Coordinates of C-alpha atoms in Angstrom, one line a residue:
M1251 CA 18.9 18.2 44.4
I1252 CA 18.5 14.8 44.9
V1253 CA 14.6 14.7 45.0
S1254 CA 15.0 16.9 41.6
M1255 CA 17.2 14.3 39.9
Q1256 CA 14.7 11.3 41.4
D1257 CA 12.5 13.1 39.4
K1258 CA 14.0 13.1 36.4
G1259 CA 14.8 9.9 36.3
E1260 CA 11.6 8.9 36.4
A1261 CA 10.1 11.2 34.3
L1262 CA 13.0 9.9 31.3
L1263 CA 11.8 6.1 32.6
S1264 CA 8.4 6.7 32.0
K1265 CA 9.1 8.3 28.8
C1266 CA 11.1 5.5 27.5
S1267 CA 8.3 3.0 28.6
K1268 CA 5.7 5.4 26.5
G1269 CA 7.9 5.5 23.9
F1270 CA 8.5 1.7 23.8
K1271 CA 4.8 0.6 24.2
S1272 CA 4.0 2.9 20.9
L1273 CA 6.2 0.5 19.2
V1274 CA 4.4 -2.5 20.5
R1275 CA 0.6 -1.3 20.2
R1276 CA -1.9 -3.3 18.0
K1277 CA -4.4 -2.4 16.4
Q1278 CA -7.9 -4.2 15.7
V1279 CA -9.4 -5.2 12.2
D1280 CA -9.9 -2.8 9.9
S1281 CA -12.9 -4.3 7.8
V1282 CA -14.8 -3.0 11.3
H1283 CA -14.2 0.5 11.6
V1284 CA -13.7 0.5 7.9
R1285 CA -17.3 0.0 6.9
R1286 CA -18.8 2.3 9.8
E1287 CA -16.2 5.5 8.2
G1288 CA -17.6 4.6 4.9
H1289 CA -14.2 4.1 3.2
Q1290 CA -14.9 0.2 2.1
L1291 CA -13.6 -0.8 -1.0
A1292 CA -16.0 -2.5 -3.5
R1293 CA -16.6 -6.5 -2.8
K1294 CA -17.0 -8.1 -6.2
L1295 CA -14.7 -11.0 -6.6
T1296 CA -15.3 -14.5 -6.0
A1297 CA -13.5 -17.2 -5.0
L1298 CA -12.5 -17.8 -9.0
D1299 CA -11.6 -14.3 -9.4
L1300 CA -9.4 -15.0 -6.3
T1301 CA -7.7 -18.2 -8.0
A1302 CA -7.3 -16.4 -11.3
I1303 CA -5.4 -13.4 -9.6
G1304 CA -3.2 -16.1 -7.5
V1305 CA -2.5 -18.7 -10.4
G1306 CA -1.7 -15.6 -12.7
T1307 CA 0.7 -14.5 -10.0
T1308 CA 2.2 -17.5 -9.2
I1309 CA 2.8 -19.5 -12.4
G1310 CA 5.4 -17.0 -14.1
A1311 CA 8.0 -17.3 -16.8
G1312 CA 10.5 -19.0 -13.9
V1313 CA 8.7 -22.6 -14.7
Y1314 CA 9.8 -22.2 -18.4
V1315 CA 13.4 -21.9 -17.3
L1316 CA 13.5 -22.9 -13.7
V1317 CA 12.8 -26.6 -15.0
G1318 CA 16.2 -27.2 -16.9
T1319 CA 18.5 -25.2 -14.8
V1320 CA 17.8 -27.5 -11.7
A1321 CA 17.1 -30.3 -13.3
R1322 CA 20.5 -30.2 -15.0
E1323 CA 22.3 -29.5 -11.6
H1324 CA 20.4 -30.2 -8.8
T1325 CA 17.7 -33.3 -9.3
G1326 CA 17.8 -35.2 -12.4
P1327 CA 14.8 -36.6 -12.9
A1328 CA 13.7 -36.7 -9.5
L1329 CA 12.4 -32.7 -10.4
T1330 CA 8.8 -33.8 -9.9
V1331 CA 9.6 -35.0 -6.2
S1332 CA 11.8 -31.7 -5.7
F1333 CA 8.1 -29.8 -7.0
L1334 CA 5.9 -31.5 -4.7
I1335 CA 8.2 -31.1 -1.5
A1336 CA 8.5 -27.6 -2.2
G1337 CA 4.5 -27.4 -2.9
L1338 CA 4.0 -29.2 0.6
A1339 CA 6.4 -26.6 2.4
A1340 CA 4.7 -23.7 0.1
A1341 CA 1.5 -24.8 1.4
L1342 CA 2.4 -24.2 5.2
S1343 CA 2.4 -20.8 4.7
A1344 CA -0.9 -20.6 2.3
F1345 CA -2.7 -21.8 5.1
C1346 CA -1.0 -19.4 8.1
Y1347 CA -2.7 -17.0 5.5
A1348 CA -5.8 -18.5 4.7
E1349 CA -6.8 -18.9 8.6
L1350 CA -5.5 -14.7 9.2
A1351 CA -7.3 -13.9 5.7
S1352 CA -10.4 -15.0 7.2
R1353 CA -10.6 -14.0 10.4
C1354 CA -8.9 -10.8 9.9
P1355 CA -10.4 -10.0 6.2
S1356 CA -8.8 -6.5 5.2
A1357 CA -6.7 -4.9 3.1
G1358 CA -2.9 -5.1 3.4
S1359 CA -2.3 -8.5 3.8
A1360 CA 0.8 -9.5 6.5
Y1361 CA 1.3 -5.7 7.4
H1362 CA -2.4 -5.8 8.5
Y1363 CA -2.2 -9.0 9.8
T1364 CA 1.2 -8.2 11.9
Y1365 CA -0.2 -4.9 13.6
I1366 CA -3.1 -6.8 14.6
C1367 CA -1.1 -9.8 15.9
I1368 CA 2.2 -8.4 16.7
G1369 CA 2.4 -4.2 16.4
E1370 CA 2.8 -1.2 15.0
S1371 CA 7.1 -1.1 15.1
V1372 CA 7.5 -4.6 13.0
A1373 CA 4.2 -4.0 10.7
W1374 CA 5.7 -1.0 9.2
L1375 CA 8.7 -2.8 8.9
I1376 CA 7.0 -6.2 7.0
G1377 CA 4.6 -3.1 4.8
W1378 CA 8.1 -1.1 4.1
S1379 CA 9.5 -4.7 2.7
L1380 CA 6.6 -5.5 0.5
I1381 CA 6.8 -2.2 -0.9
L1382 CA 10.2 -3.3 -2.2
E1383 CA 9.4 -6.7 -3.2
Y1384 CA 6.7 -5.6 -5.4
T1385 CA 8.3 -2.5 -7.2
I1386 CA 11.7 -4.4 -7.6
G1387 CA 9.3 -7.7 -8.5
G1388 CA 7.1 -6.1 -11.0
A1389 CA 10.3 -4.2 -12.6
A1390 CA 11.9 -7.3 -13.1
I1391 CA 8.7 -9.2 -14.3
A1392 CA 8.1 -6.4 -17.0
R1393 CA 11.7 -6.2 -18.2
G1394 CA 11.7 -9.9 -18.8
I1395 CA 8.4 -9.6 -21.2
S1396 CA 10.0 -7.5 -24.0
P1397 CA 12.7 -10.0 -24.9
N1398 CA 10.1 -12.8 -25.0
I1399 CA 7.6 -10.5 -27.1
A1400 CA 10.3 -10.4 -29.5
L1401 CA 11.3 -13.9 -29.4
F1402 CA 7.7 -14.5 -30.5
L1403 CA 7.4 -12.0 -33.6
G1404 CA 10.7 -13.7 -34.7
G1405 CA 13.5 -11.2 -33.1
E1406 CA 14.1 -7.8 -32.2
G1407 CA 14.5 -6.2 -35.4
N1408 CA 10.6 -6.9 -35.8
L1409 CA 9.7 -4.9 -32.8
P1410 CA 8.4 -1.2 -33.8
A1411 CA 11.5 1.2 -33.3
F1412 CA 10.0 2.7 -30.3
L1413 CA 9.3 -0.3 -28.3
V1414 CA 13.3 -1.8 -29.1
R1415 CA 15.8 -1.3 -26.3
H1416 CA 18.0 1.1 -26.1
T1417 CA 21.8 1.9 -24.8
I1418 CA 22.7 5.3 -23.4
P1419 CA 26.3 5.8 -24.7
Q1420 CA 26.9 8.7 -21.8
L1421 CA 25.5 6.4 -19.1
G1422 CA 26.0 3.3 -20.1
V1423 CA 22.2 2.6 -19.2
V1424 CA 19.8 0.7 -21.3
V1425 CA 16.4 1.4 -21.5
D1426 CA 13.5 -0.6 -22.1
P1427 CA 10.5 1.6 -23.5
C1428 CA 8.3 -1.9 -24.3
A1429 CA 8.9 -2.7 -20.3
A1430 CA 7.8 0.8 -19.1
I1431 CA 4.6 0.7 -21.9
L1432 CA 3.0 -2.7 -20.4
V1433 CA 3.6 -1.4 -17.0
L1434 CA 1.4 2.0 -17.7
I1435 CA -0.9 -0.4 -19.9
V1436 CA -1.6 -2.7 -16.5
M1437 CA -1.7 0.4 -14.0
F1438 CA -4.5 2.3 -16.1
L1439 CA -6.4 -1.4 -16.2
L1440 CA -6.0 -2.0 -12.7
C1441 CA -7.5 1.9 -12.3
A1442 CA -10.4 0.7 -14.6
G1443 CA -11.9 -1.2 -11.6
I1444 CA -11.2 -4.3 -10.1
K1445 CA -13.9 -6.3 -11.4
E1446 CA -12.4 -5.3 -14.7
S1447 CA -8.9 -6.0 -13.9
S1448 CA -9.4 -9.8 -12.3
L1449 CA -11.3 -10.1 -15.9
V1450 CA -8.3 -9.5 -17.7
Q1451 CA -6.4 -11.4 -15.8
T1452 CA -8.9 -14.4 -15.9
I1453 CA -8.3 -14.4 -19.6
V1454 CA -4.7 -14.3 -19.6
T1455 CA -4.3 -16.7 -16.6
T1456 CA -6.5 -18.9 -19.0
V1457 CA -4.0 -18.4 -22.1
N1458 CA -1.2 -19.2 -19.5
V1459 CA -2.7 -22.2 -18.3
C1460 CA -3.8 -23.9 -21.9
A1461 CA -0.3 -22.9 -22.9
M1462 CA 1.0 -25.4 -20.2
L1463 CA -1.7 -27.7 -20.7
F1464 CA -0.7 -28.3 -24.1
I1465 CA 2.9 -29.1 -23.0
I1466 CA 1.4 -31.9 -20.9
V1467 CA -0.5 -33.4 -23.6
A1468 CA 1.5 -32.9 -26.5
G1469 CA 4.8 -33.9 -24.4
G1470 CA 3.4 -36.9 -22.8
Y1471 CA 2.4 -38.0 -26.5
L1472 CA 5.8 -37.7 -27.7
A1473 CA 7.3 -39.3 -24.4
C1474 CA 5.1 -42.1 -25.0
K1475 CA 6.4 -42.5 -28.6
T1476 CA 10.3 -42.0 -27.6
G1477 CA 9.9 -44.5 -24.6
W1478 CA 10.6 -41.8 -21.9
V1479 CA 13.6 -42.1 -22.7
G1480 CA 14.9 -39.6 -19.9
Y1481 CA 14.2 -41.9 -17.0
E1482 CA 16.0 -45.1 -18.5
L1483 CA 19.7 -44.0 -17.3
H1484 CA 22.1 -45.5 -15.4
G1485 CA 22.3 -43.0 -12.5
G1486 CA 18.5 -43.7 -11.3
F1487 CA 15.6 -41.5 -10.6
F1488 CA 18.0 -39.6 -7.9
P1489 CA 21.2 -39.2 -9.9
F1490 CA 22.4 -35.8 -7.5
G1491 CA 20.9 -38.1 -4.5
L1492 CA 18.9 -37.4 -1.6
N1493 CA 20.9 -33.9 -1.1
G1494 CA 20.3 -32.7 -4.6
M1495 CA 17.0 -33.4 -4.6
L1496 CA 16.2 -31.1 -1.4
A1497 CA 18.6 -28.6 -3.2
G1498 CA 16.0 -28.6 -5.9
S1499 CA 13.1 -28.3 -3.7
A1500 CA 14.7 -25.1 -1.7
I1501 CA 15.4 -23.2 -5.7
V1502 CA 11.4 -24.6 -6.7
F1503 CA 10.4 -22.9 -3.7
F1504 CA 10.0 -19.3 -5.0
S1505 CA 7.9 -20.8 -7.8
Y1506 CA 4.8 -20.8 -5.7
I1507 CA 5.7 -17.5 -4.6
G1508 CA 2.7 -15.3 -5.3
F1509 CA -0.3 -16.8 -3.4
D1510 CA -0.3 -14.3 -1.0
A1511 CA -1.2 -11.9 -3.5
V1512 CA -4.9 -13.2 -3.0
T1513 CA -4.8 -11.6 0.1
G1514 CA -4.1 -8.4 -0.8
A1515 CA -8.0 -8.3 -2.2
A1516 CA -9.4 -9.4 0.9
E1517 CA -11.9 -6.4 1.2
E1518 CA -12.6 -6.8 -2.2
T1519 CA -14.1 -10.3 -1.8
K1520 CA -17.7 -11.3 -1.3
R1521 CA -17.4 -13.8 1.0
P1522 CA -13.8 -13.2 2.3
L1523 CA -15.0 -16.0 5.2
R1524 CA -15.1 -18.7 2.5
D1525 CA -13.9 -17.8 -0.6
L1526 CA -10.3 -16.9 0.6
P1527 CA -8.6 -20.1 2.2
L1528 CA -11.0 -21.6 -0.9
G1529 CA -9.3 -18.9 -3.6
I1530 CA -5.6 -19.7 -1.9
G1531 CA -6.0 -23.5 -1.3
M1532 CA -7.0 -23.8 -5.3
T1533 CA -4.5 -21.4 -6.0
L1534 CA -1.7 -23.6 -4.6
T1535 CA -2.9 -26.5 -5.5
L1536 CA -3.2 -26.6 -9.6
C1537 CA 0.0 -24.7 -9.3
C1538 CA 1.5 -27.8 -7.8
I1539 CA -0.1 -30.1 -9.7
L1540 CA 0.7 -28.3 -13.5
Y1541 CA 4.3 -27.8 -12.4
M1542 CA 4.9 -31.6 -11.5
L1543 CA 3.2 -32.4 -14.4
V1544 CA 5.3 -30.4 -16.6
S1545 CA 8.6 -31.7 -14.9
V1546 CA 7.1 -35.4 -15.4
V1547 CA 6.9 -34.6 -19.3
I1548 CA 10.5 -32.4 -19.9
V1549 CA 12.8 -34.6 -17.9
G1550 CA 11.1 -37.6 -19.2
L1551 CA 11.2 -36.5 -23.1
V1552 CA 15.0 -35.6 -22.9
P1553 CA 17.5 -36.9 -20.5
Y1554 CA 18.4 -34.0 -18.2
Y1555 CA 21.8 -33.7 -18.6
A1556 CA 20.6 -32.4 -22.6
L1557 CA 18.1 -30.1 -21.5
N1558 CA 19.2 -26.6 -22.2
P1559 CA 18.8 -24.4 -19.2
D1560 CA 17.8 -21.2 -20.8
T1561 CA 14.9 -22.5 -23.0
P1562 CA 14.4 -25.9 -21.9
I1563 CA 10.9 -26.7 -22.7
S1564 CA 11.4 -25.1 -26.3
S1565 CA 14.7 -27.1 -26.8
A1566 CA 12.7 -30.5 -25.9
F1567 CA 10.3 -30.2 -28.4
S1568 CA 13.2 -29.0 -31.0
A1569 CA 14.8 -32.4 -30.5
N1570 CA 11.7 -33.9 -30.9
G1571 CA 11.0 -32.2 -34.6
M1572 CA 8.0 -29.9 -33.1
Q1573 CA 10.0 -26.4 -34.0
W1574 CA 6.4 -24.9 -34.2
A1575 CA 6.0 -26.0 -30.8
A1576 CA 8.2 -23.2 -29.6
Y1577 CA 5.6 -20.2 -30.3
I1578 CA 3.0 -21.8 -28.4
V1579 CA 5.7 -22.0 -25.1
T1580 CA 6.7 -18.4 -26.0
A1581 CA 3.2 -17.7 -25.9
G1582 CA 3.0 -19.3 -23.1
A1583 CA 5.7 -17.8 -21.0
V1584 CA 4.3 -14.2 -22.4
T1585 CA 1.1 -14.2 -20.9
A1586 CA 2.8 -15.8 -17.9
L1587 CA 4.7 -12.7 -17.5
C1588 CA 1.9 -10.7 -17.9
A1589 CA -0.3 -12.1 -15.3
S1590 CA 2.5 -11.8 -12.9
L1591 CA 3.0 -8.5 -13.6
M1592 CA -0.7 -7.6 -12.9
G1593 CA -0.6 -9.6 -9.7
S1594 CA 2.6 -7.6 -9.2
L1595 CA 0.8 -4.1 -9.1
L1596 CA -2.6 -5.0 -7.5
P1597 CA -1.6 -5.9 -3.9
Q1598 CA 1.1 -2.7 -3.4
P1599 CA -1.8 -0.1 -3.8
R1600 CA -3.7 -1.5 -1.3
L1601 CA -1.0 -2.0 1.0
L1602 CA -0.2 1.6 0.5
M1603 CA -3.7 2.5 1.2
A1604 CA -3.9 0.6 4.2
M1605 CA -0.9 2.0 5.7
A1606 CA -2.1 5.3 5.1
R1607 CA -5.0 4.7 6.9
D1608 CA -3.6 3.9 9.9
G1609 CA -1.4 7.4 9.4
L1610 CA 1.7 6.0 9.0
L1611 CA 1.6 7.1 5.5
P1612 CA 0.0 10.7 3.9
A1613 CA -3.8 10.4 3.7
F1614 CA -3.2 11.1 -0.2
F1615 CA -2.7 7.1 -0.4
S1616 CA -5.8 6.1 1.2
D1617 CA -7.8 7.9 -1.5
I1618 CA -10.8 5.7 -2.8
S1619 CA -12.3 6.5 -6.2
T1620 CA -16.2 7.4 -6.2
R1621 CA -16.6 6.0 -9.0
T1622 CA -14.4 2.8 -9.9
H1623 CA -13.9 2.0 -5.6
V1624 CA -10.2 1.5 -6.1
P1625 CA -7.0 3.4 -5.0
V1626 CA -6.6 5.3 -7.6
K1627 CA -3.6 7.9 -6.6
S1628 CA -2.1 4.9 -4.9
T1629 CA -2.4 3.1 -7.9
V1630 CA -1.0 5.7 -10.2
T1631 CA 1.9 6.0 -7.8
T1632 CA 3.2 2.5 -7.7
G1633 CA 2.7 2.2 -11.4
M1634 CA 4.8 4.9 -12.7
L1635 CA 7.3 4.0 -10.0
A1636 CA 7.5 0.7 -11.2
A1637 CA 7.2 2.1 -14.7
V1638 CA 10.5 4.8 -14.1
L1639 CA 12.6 1.2 -12.7
A1640 CA 11.7 -1.0 -15.5
F1641 CA 12.5 2.0 -18.0
F1642 CA 16.1 2.6 -16.7
M1643 CA 17.2 -0.4 -14.4
D1644 CA 17.9 -3.9 -15.6
V1645 CA 16.6 -4.7 -11.7
S1646 CA 17.4 -9.0 -12.4
E1647 CA 20.1 -8.4 -9.7
L1648 CA 18.2 -7.0 -7.0
S1649 CA 15.6 -10.0 -7.7
G1650 CA 17.2 -11.2 -4.7
M1651 CA 15.1 -8.4 -2.3
V1652 CA 12.0 -9.9 -3.7
S1653 CA 12.4 -13.2 -1.6
V1654 CA 13.8 -11.5 1.1
G1655 CA 10.9 -9.4 1.3
T1656 CA 8.7 -12.3 0.7
L1657 CA 10.2 -14.9 3.4
L1658 CA 10.1 -12.1 6.2
A1659 CA 5.8 -11.6 5.4
F1660 CA 5.8 -15.7 5.5
T1661 CA 7.2 -15.9 8.6
V1662 CA 5.8 -13.2 10.5
V1663 CA 2.4 -14.5 9.4
A1664 CA 3.3 -17.8 11.0
I1665 CA 4.4 -16.1 14.3
S1666 CA 1.3 -13.8 14.1
I1667 CA -0.7 -17.3 14.1
L1668 CA 0.7 -18.3 17.2
I1669 CA 0.2 -15.3 18.7
L1670 CA -3.8 -15.0 17.9
R1671 CA -3.9 -18.8 19.2
Y1672 CA -2.2 -18.0 22.4
A1673 CA -2.3 -14.8 23.3
P1674 CA -4.8 -12.8 21.5
P1675 CA -5.3 -9.0 21.9
E1676 CA -7.1 -8.4 24.9
E1677 CA -7.7 -5.0 24.6
V1678 CA -9.1 -2.7 21.3
P1679 CA -7.9 1.0 20.7
L1680 CA -11.0 3.3 19.7
P1681 CA -11.0 7.1 18.6
S1682 CA -10.3 9.4 21.4
S1683 CA -13.5 11.4 20.2
L1684 CA -15.3 8.2 22.1
Q1685 CA -13.8 8.9 25.6
Q1686 CA -17.5 9.5 27.2
F1687 CA -19.1 6.8 25.8
I1688 CA -15.7 4.6 27.1
D1689 CA -16.6 5.9 30.8
S1690 CA -20.0 5.7 30.8
V1691 CA -20.1 2.5 29.7
R1692 CA -16.7 1.3 31.6
K1693 CA -19.2 2.7 35.3
Q1694 CA -22.4 1.3 34.3
L1695 CA -20.4 -2.2 33.8
D1696 CA -18.2 -1.8 36.9
D1697 CA -21.6 -0.9 39.1
D1698 CA -23.6 -4.0 37.3
S1699 CA -19.9 -6.1 38.7
Q1700 CA -20.3 -4.3 42.3
S1701 CA -24.3 -5.2 42.7
M1702 CA -23.5 -9.0 41.6
E1703 CA -20.3 -9.3 43.8
R1704 CA -22.7 -7.6 46.3
K1705 CA -25.5 -10.1 46.1
E1706 CA -23.1 -13.1 46.1
F1707 CA -21.7 -12.2 49.0
N1708 CA -25.1 -12.0 51.3
D1709 CA -25.9 -15.1 49.8
V1710 CA -22.8 -16.3 51.7
D1711 CA -23.9 -14.6 54.7
I1712 CA -27.7 -16.0 54.8
V1713 CA -26.3 -19.5 54.1
E1714 CA -23.5 -18.6 57.4
Q1715 CA -26.2 -17.2 59.4
S1716 CA -28.9 -19.6 58.7
P1717 CA -30.4 -21.2 62.3
S1718 CA -31.6 -24.5 60.2
Q1719 CA -28.7 -25.2 58.6
S1720 CA -26.7 -24.3 61.5
D1721 CA -28.2 -27.2 63.7
H1722 CA -27.6 -29.5 60.8
G1723 CA -24.1 -28.5 60.0
E1724 CA -24.9 -28.1 56.7
A1725 CA -23.5 -24.7 56.9
S1726 CA -20.0 -26.1 57.8
I1727 CA -20.4 -27.8 54.6
Q1728 CA -21.5 -25.4 52.0
Y1729 CA -19.5 -22.6 53.5
P1730 CA -16.3 -24.1 52.3
L1731 CA -18.0 -25.0 49.0
I1732 CA -19.2 -21.6 48.1
E1733 CA -15.6 -20.4 49.3
K1734 CA -14.4 -22.6 47.0
Q1735 CA -16.2 -21.6 44.4
F1736 CA -15.3 -17.9 44.8
S1737 CA -11.6 -19.1 45.0
E1738 CA -11.4 -20.8 42.0
G1739 CA -13.0 -17.3 40.0
N1740 CA -10.2 -15.8 41.1
Q1741 CA -7.6 -18.3 40.3
D1742 CA -9.6 -18.8 36.5
K1743 CA -9.5 -15.4 36.3
Q1744 CA -5.6 -15.2 37.3
N1745 CA -5.0 -18.4 35.1
P1746 CA -5.8 -16.7 31.5
Q1747 CA -3.4 -13.5 32.4
R1748 CA -0.3 -16.4 33.7
R1749 CA -1.3 -18.6 30.6
R1750 CA -0.7 -15.9 28.1
N1751 CA 2.8 -14.7 29.9
I1752 CA 3.8 -18.2 29.8
A1753 CA 2.6 -18.8 25.6
V1754 CA 4.0 -15.0 24.9
W1755 CA 7.9 -16.1 26.3
N1756 CA 7.7 -19.6 25.0
I1757 CA 6.6 -17.9 21.3
A1758 CA 10.1 -15.6 21.8
L1759 CA 11.9 -18.9 23.0
F1760 CA 10.9 -20.6 19.9
C1761 CA 11.5 -17.7 17.5
I1762 CA 14.9 -17.5 19.5
G1763 CA 15.6 -21.3 18.8
V1764 CA 14.9 -21.0 14.8
L1765 CA 17.3 -18.6 14.6
V1766 CA 19.7 -20.0 16.2
L1767 CA 19.4 -23.3 14.6
T1768 CA 18.7 -22.4 11.3
S1769 CA 21.7 -20.0 11.6
A1770 CA 23.6 -22.7 12.4
A1771 CA 22.4 -25.0 9.3
S1772 CA 23.4 -22.5 7.0
A1773 CA 26.6 -20.9 8.4
E1774 CA 29.0 -22.8 6.2
Y1775 CA 31.9 -20.7 6.6
L1776 CA 32.0 -21.7 10.5
P1777 CA 33.9 -25.0 11.7
S1778 CA 31.7 -28.2 11.9
L1779 CA 32.3 -28.3 15.8
V1780 CA 30.9 -24.4 16.6
R1781 CA 27.8 -25.3 13.5
F1782 CA 27.3 -28.4 15.8
S1783 CA 27.1 -27.0 19.3
L1784 CA 25.3 -23.7 18.2
G1785 CA 22.6 -26.2 16.1
T1786 CA 22.4 -28.4 19.5
V1787 CA 21.5 -25.6 21.6
G1788 CA 19.1 -23.7 19.1
A1789 CA 16.9 -27.2 18.9
A1790 CA 16.8 -27.7 22.7
I1791 CA 15.7 -24.2 22.9
L1792 CA 13.0 -25.1 20.0
L1793 CA 12.1 -28.0 21.3
C1794 CA 11.6 -27.0 25.2
S1795 CA 10.2 -24.4 23.8
L1796 CA 7.3 -26.7 21.3
V1797 CA 6.6 -28.8 24.5
V1798 CA 5.7 -26.0 26.8
L1799 CA 3.4 -24.7 23.9
A1800 CA 1.7 -28.1 23.0
C1801 CA 0.9 -28.0 26.6
L1802 CA -1.1 -24.8 26.6
N1803 CA -4.8 -24.1 25.7
Q1804 CA -4.8 -22.1 22.6
D1805 CA -8.3 -20.2 21.5
E1806 CA -10.9 -21.6 21.3
A1807 CA -12.0 -19.8 17.7
R1808 CA -9.2 -21.0 15.8
H1809 CA -9.4 -22.9 12.7
S1810 CA -7.5 -26.4 12.2
F1811 CA -5.2 -25.8 9.4
G1812 CA -1.9 -23.6 9.8
H1813 CA 1.6 -25.9 10.9
T1814 CA 3.1 -22.5 12.1
G1815 CA 6.1 -24.5 13.6
A1816 CA 7.3 -26.3 10.6
C1817 CA 6.3 -22.9 8.4
I1818 CA 8.6 -20.5 10.6
L1819 CA 11.3 -23.5 10.5
I1820 CA 11.6 -23.7 6.8
N1821 CA 10.7 -19.6 5.6
A1822 CA 13.9 -18.9 7.9
Y1823 CA 16.3 -21.7 6.7
L1824 CA 15.8 -20.0 3.0
L1825 CA 16.2 -16.2 4.8
M1826 CA 19.5 -17.8 6.2
S1827 CA 20.3 -19.3 3.0
L1828 CA 20.2 -16.0 0.8
G1829 CA 23.6 -14.5 0.1
V1830 CA 25.4 -11.9 2.1
G1831 CA 24.8 -9.0 -0.9
T1832 CA 21.4 -9.6 -0.8
W1833 CA 21.0 -8.6 3.2
I1834 CA 23.6 -6.1 2.8
R1835 CA 21.0 -4.3 0.2
V1836 CA 17.9 -5.2 2.6
S1837 CA 19.5 -3.9 5.6
I1838 CA 20.1 -0.4 3.6
W1839 CA 15.8 0.0 2.6
L1840 CA 14.6 -1.6 6.4
I1841 CA 17.2 1.2 8.0
M1842 CA 15.7 3.8 5.3
G1843 CA 12.7 2.6 6.6
A1844 CA 13.0 3.3 9.8
L1845 CA 14.1 6.4 9.5
V1846 CA 11.0 7.3 7.6
Y1847 CA 8.8 5.4 10.4
I1848 CA 10.2 7.7 13.5
S1849 CA 10.2 10.8 11.4
Y1850 CA 6.6 10.7 10.2
G1851 CA 4.9 7.3 10.9
W1852 CA 5.6 7.5 14.4
R1853 CA 4.0 10.7 15.1
H1854 CA 1.3 10.4 12.9
S1855 CA -0.6 6.7 13.8
S1856 CA -4.0 6.8 14.4
L1857 CA -3.6 4.8 17.4
T1858 CA -1.2 8.0 18.7
N1859 CA -4.5 9.3 20.8
A1860 CA -6.5 5.9 21.2
V1861 CA -8.0 4.8 24.3
Y1862 CA -7.6 0.7 24.4
V1863 CA -10.3 -1.0 26.6
P1864 CA -11.5 -4.4 27.1
M1865 CA -13.2 -6.6 24.4
A1866 CA -15.7 -7.4 26.6
Y1867 CA -16.8 -3.4 26.4
L1868 CA -16.5 -3.0 22.3
D1869 CA -20.0 -3.8 21.2
H1870 CA -21.4 -2.1 25.1
I1871 CA -19.6 1.8 23.4
Y1872 CA -20.6 1.5 19.9
R1873 CA -24.3 0.8 20.9
A1874 CA -24.3 3.9 22.8
S1875 CA -22.6 6.0 20.4
S1876 CA -24.6 4.7 18.1
S1877 CA -27.7 5.9 20.3
H1878 CA -26.4 9.3 20.5
Q1879 CA -26.4 9.6 17.3
V1880 CA -29.5 8.8 16.3

């Protein structure tokens, strides 16, 4: 009876251990085995194409509206500094994306990086969050295009009847046919091919950038004529103080979200190692320069308190007698929204394709068109879903969920960099169909290792037993040296594993410290003493873990960029600063995702029956399997 219960307990413990290991199982880079299986996307994009995608996705209509609200309520003339600080903060995440994109150039972006570095369950939640981000973001952008088109045409009455918004009396729902039609147009364009869609994206982005250059040049000319009245104020350059300027930085930070769309097309890039970091860097640099120049002109052209919070740029030109400039500004806003819509709908089909390749979603989503070399089925599915949302729902209240998905992805990507540098995967999963080659290579390498050890031990015996050396006392000197060499060799084999364990624990402690510190900083409802105590504890944990990590050696193949610690800290603070209602809605979505993963993804994962082998065996196994097929 006791033995039976013990056996059941051991079986239960073994099952739980196996289940936990399946949640943290990691995969290898997709581009390695996808190319072998013949499911490669067309590599047609250059660094210029990636920059057009990134700039088009990043520069939305927000900058045409955001400058007025932030300048009036938070920064005053210091709006330019806020954009600079936000750009530097976004650059931290951009560096992390650039490093991972060049080292792991496959579709899936943050989901793919998380799957390689952290594990399957976390990767699924990140992918599930990004699905929500892209869908709601695309629908929200589409809903914002039709009012701007109506404004450009002189009013909603000038729109064709089938594009005008209507209200369904029985439901009280305002439907937007124009938004749905725009989503469908972009969907068909994306199905035509990546080069065709990137060409249209380049054209639309060029028009948008030209509109912003007009604002900068014409506005600067007017400001020079009027004497830059916005800077001649009694409140000075920082009327709301340093805290107001930093608060403005946190708000305008979201104007830089979108550069991660570049990594979504990593598998379609001609030279990913060079073009991906270049595309991300050029995107962020160009956006930061344009944002800063626009803000310099607008807050100098009109005093910050006189800016219109809804149409700050148009009203600034109108106040100086250039009412016709409103048409150019509106055209820039429309093209910016169209480019953002294309950028939002581009990565999602590739994300679904990557998840389907891994078995976490049905294989339907992984199909690639043989003619256009794009995932047409995934593109149509996501496009139809976004069109339905844009038609029926005003998703502006759900826009905070987009920020959660983005910031979660930014944070996990930064953590993935730490793991890749300090504790990179030692084993890679291979299909169970290669089991015979794995056993053959493992046996061969083990035999070679044993023969090498026997040879080394024989050399030691010869040194020990040599009479000539004993007579001169050399054996007593050389034997300890050889013994020390063997002990150092064993120590070298043990130290990496010990270093990895220390690194993993300190990375975990660093994340805990960041969570505690940012929670204390953002929890304004708590008493000051409690917040200060929690913040002190969090800061102590964070600093101690950073000191230990600084003393450890990193991966020799690392790149020289990616300040992950500051990136994690900033993104975590922004996450904690979001409203409770947003987190409740996101939590419901994540719980739904966990249920989908447990019911389907966990059981159908391509790693369910995978065999994990050391990295050193990989090339030998592939060579053995290739020679057998030949």
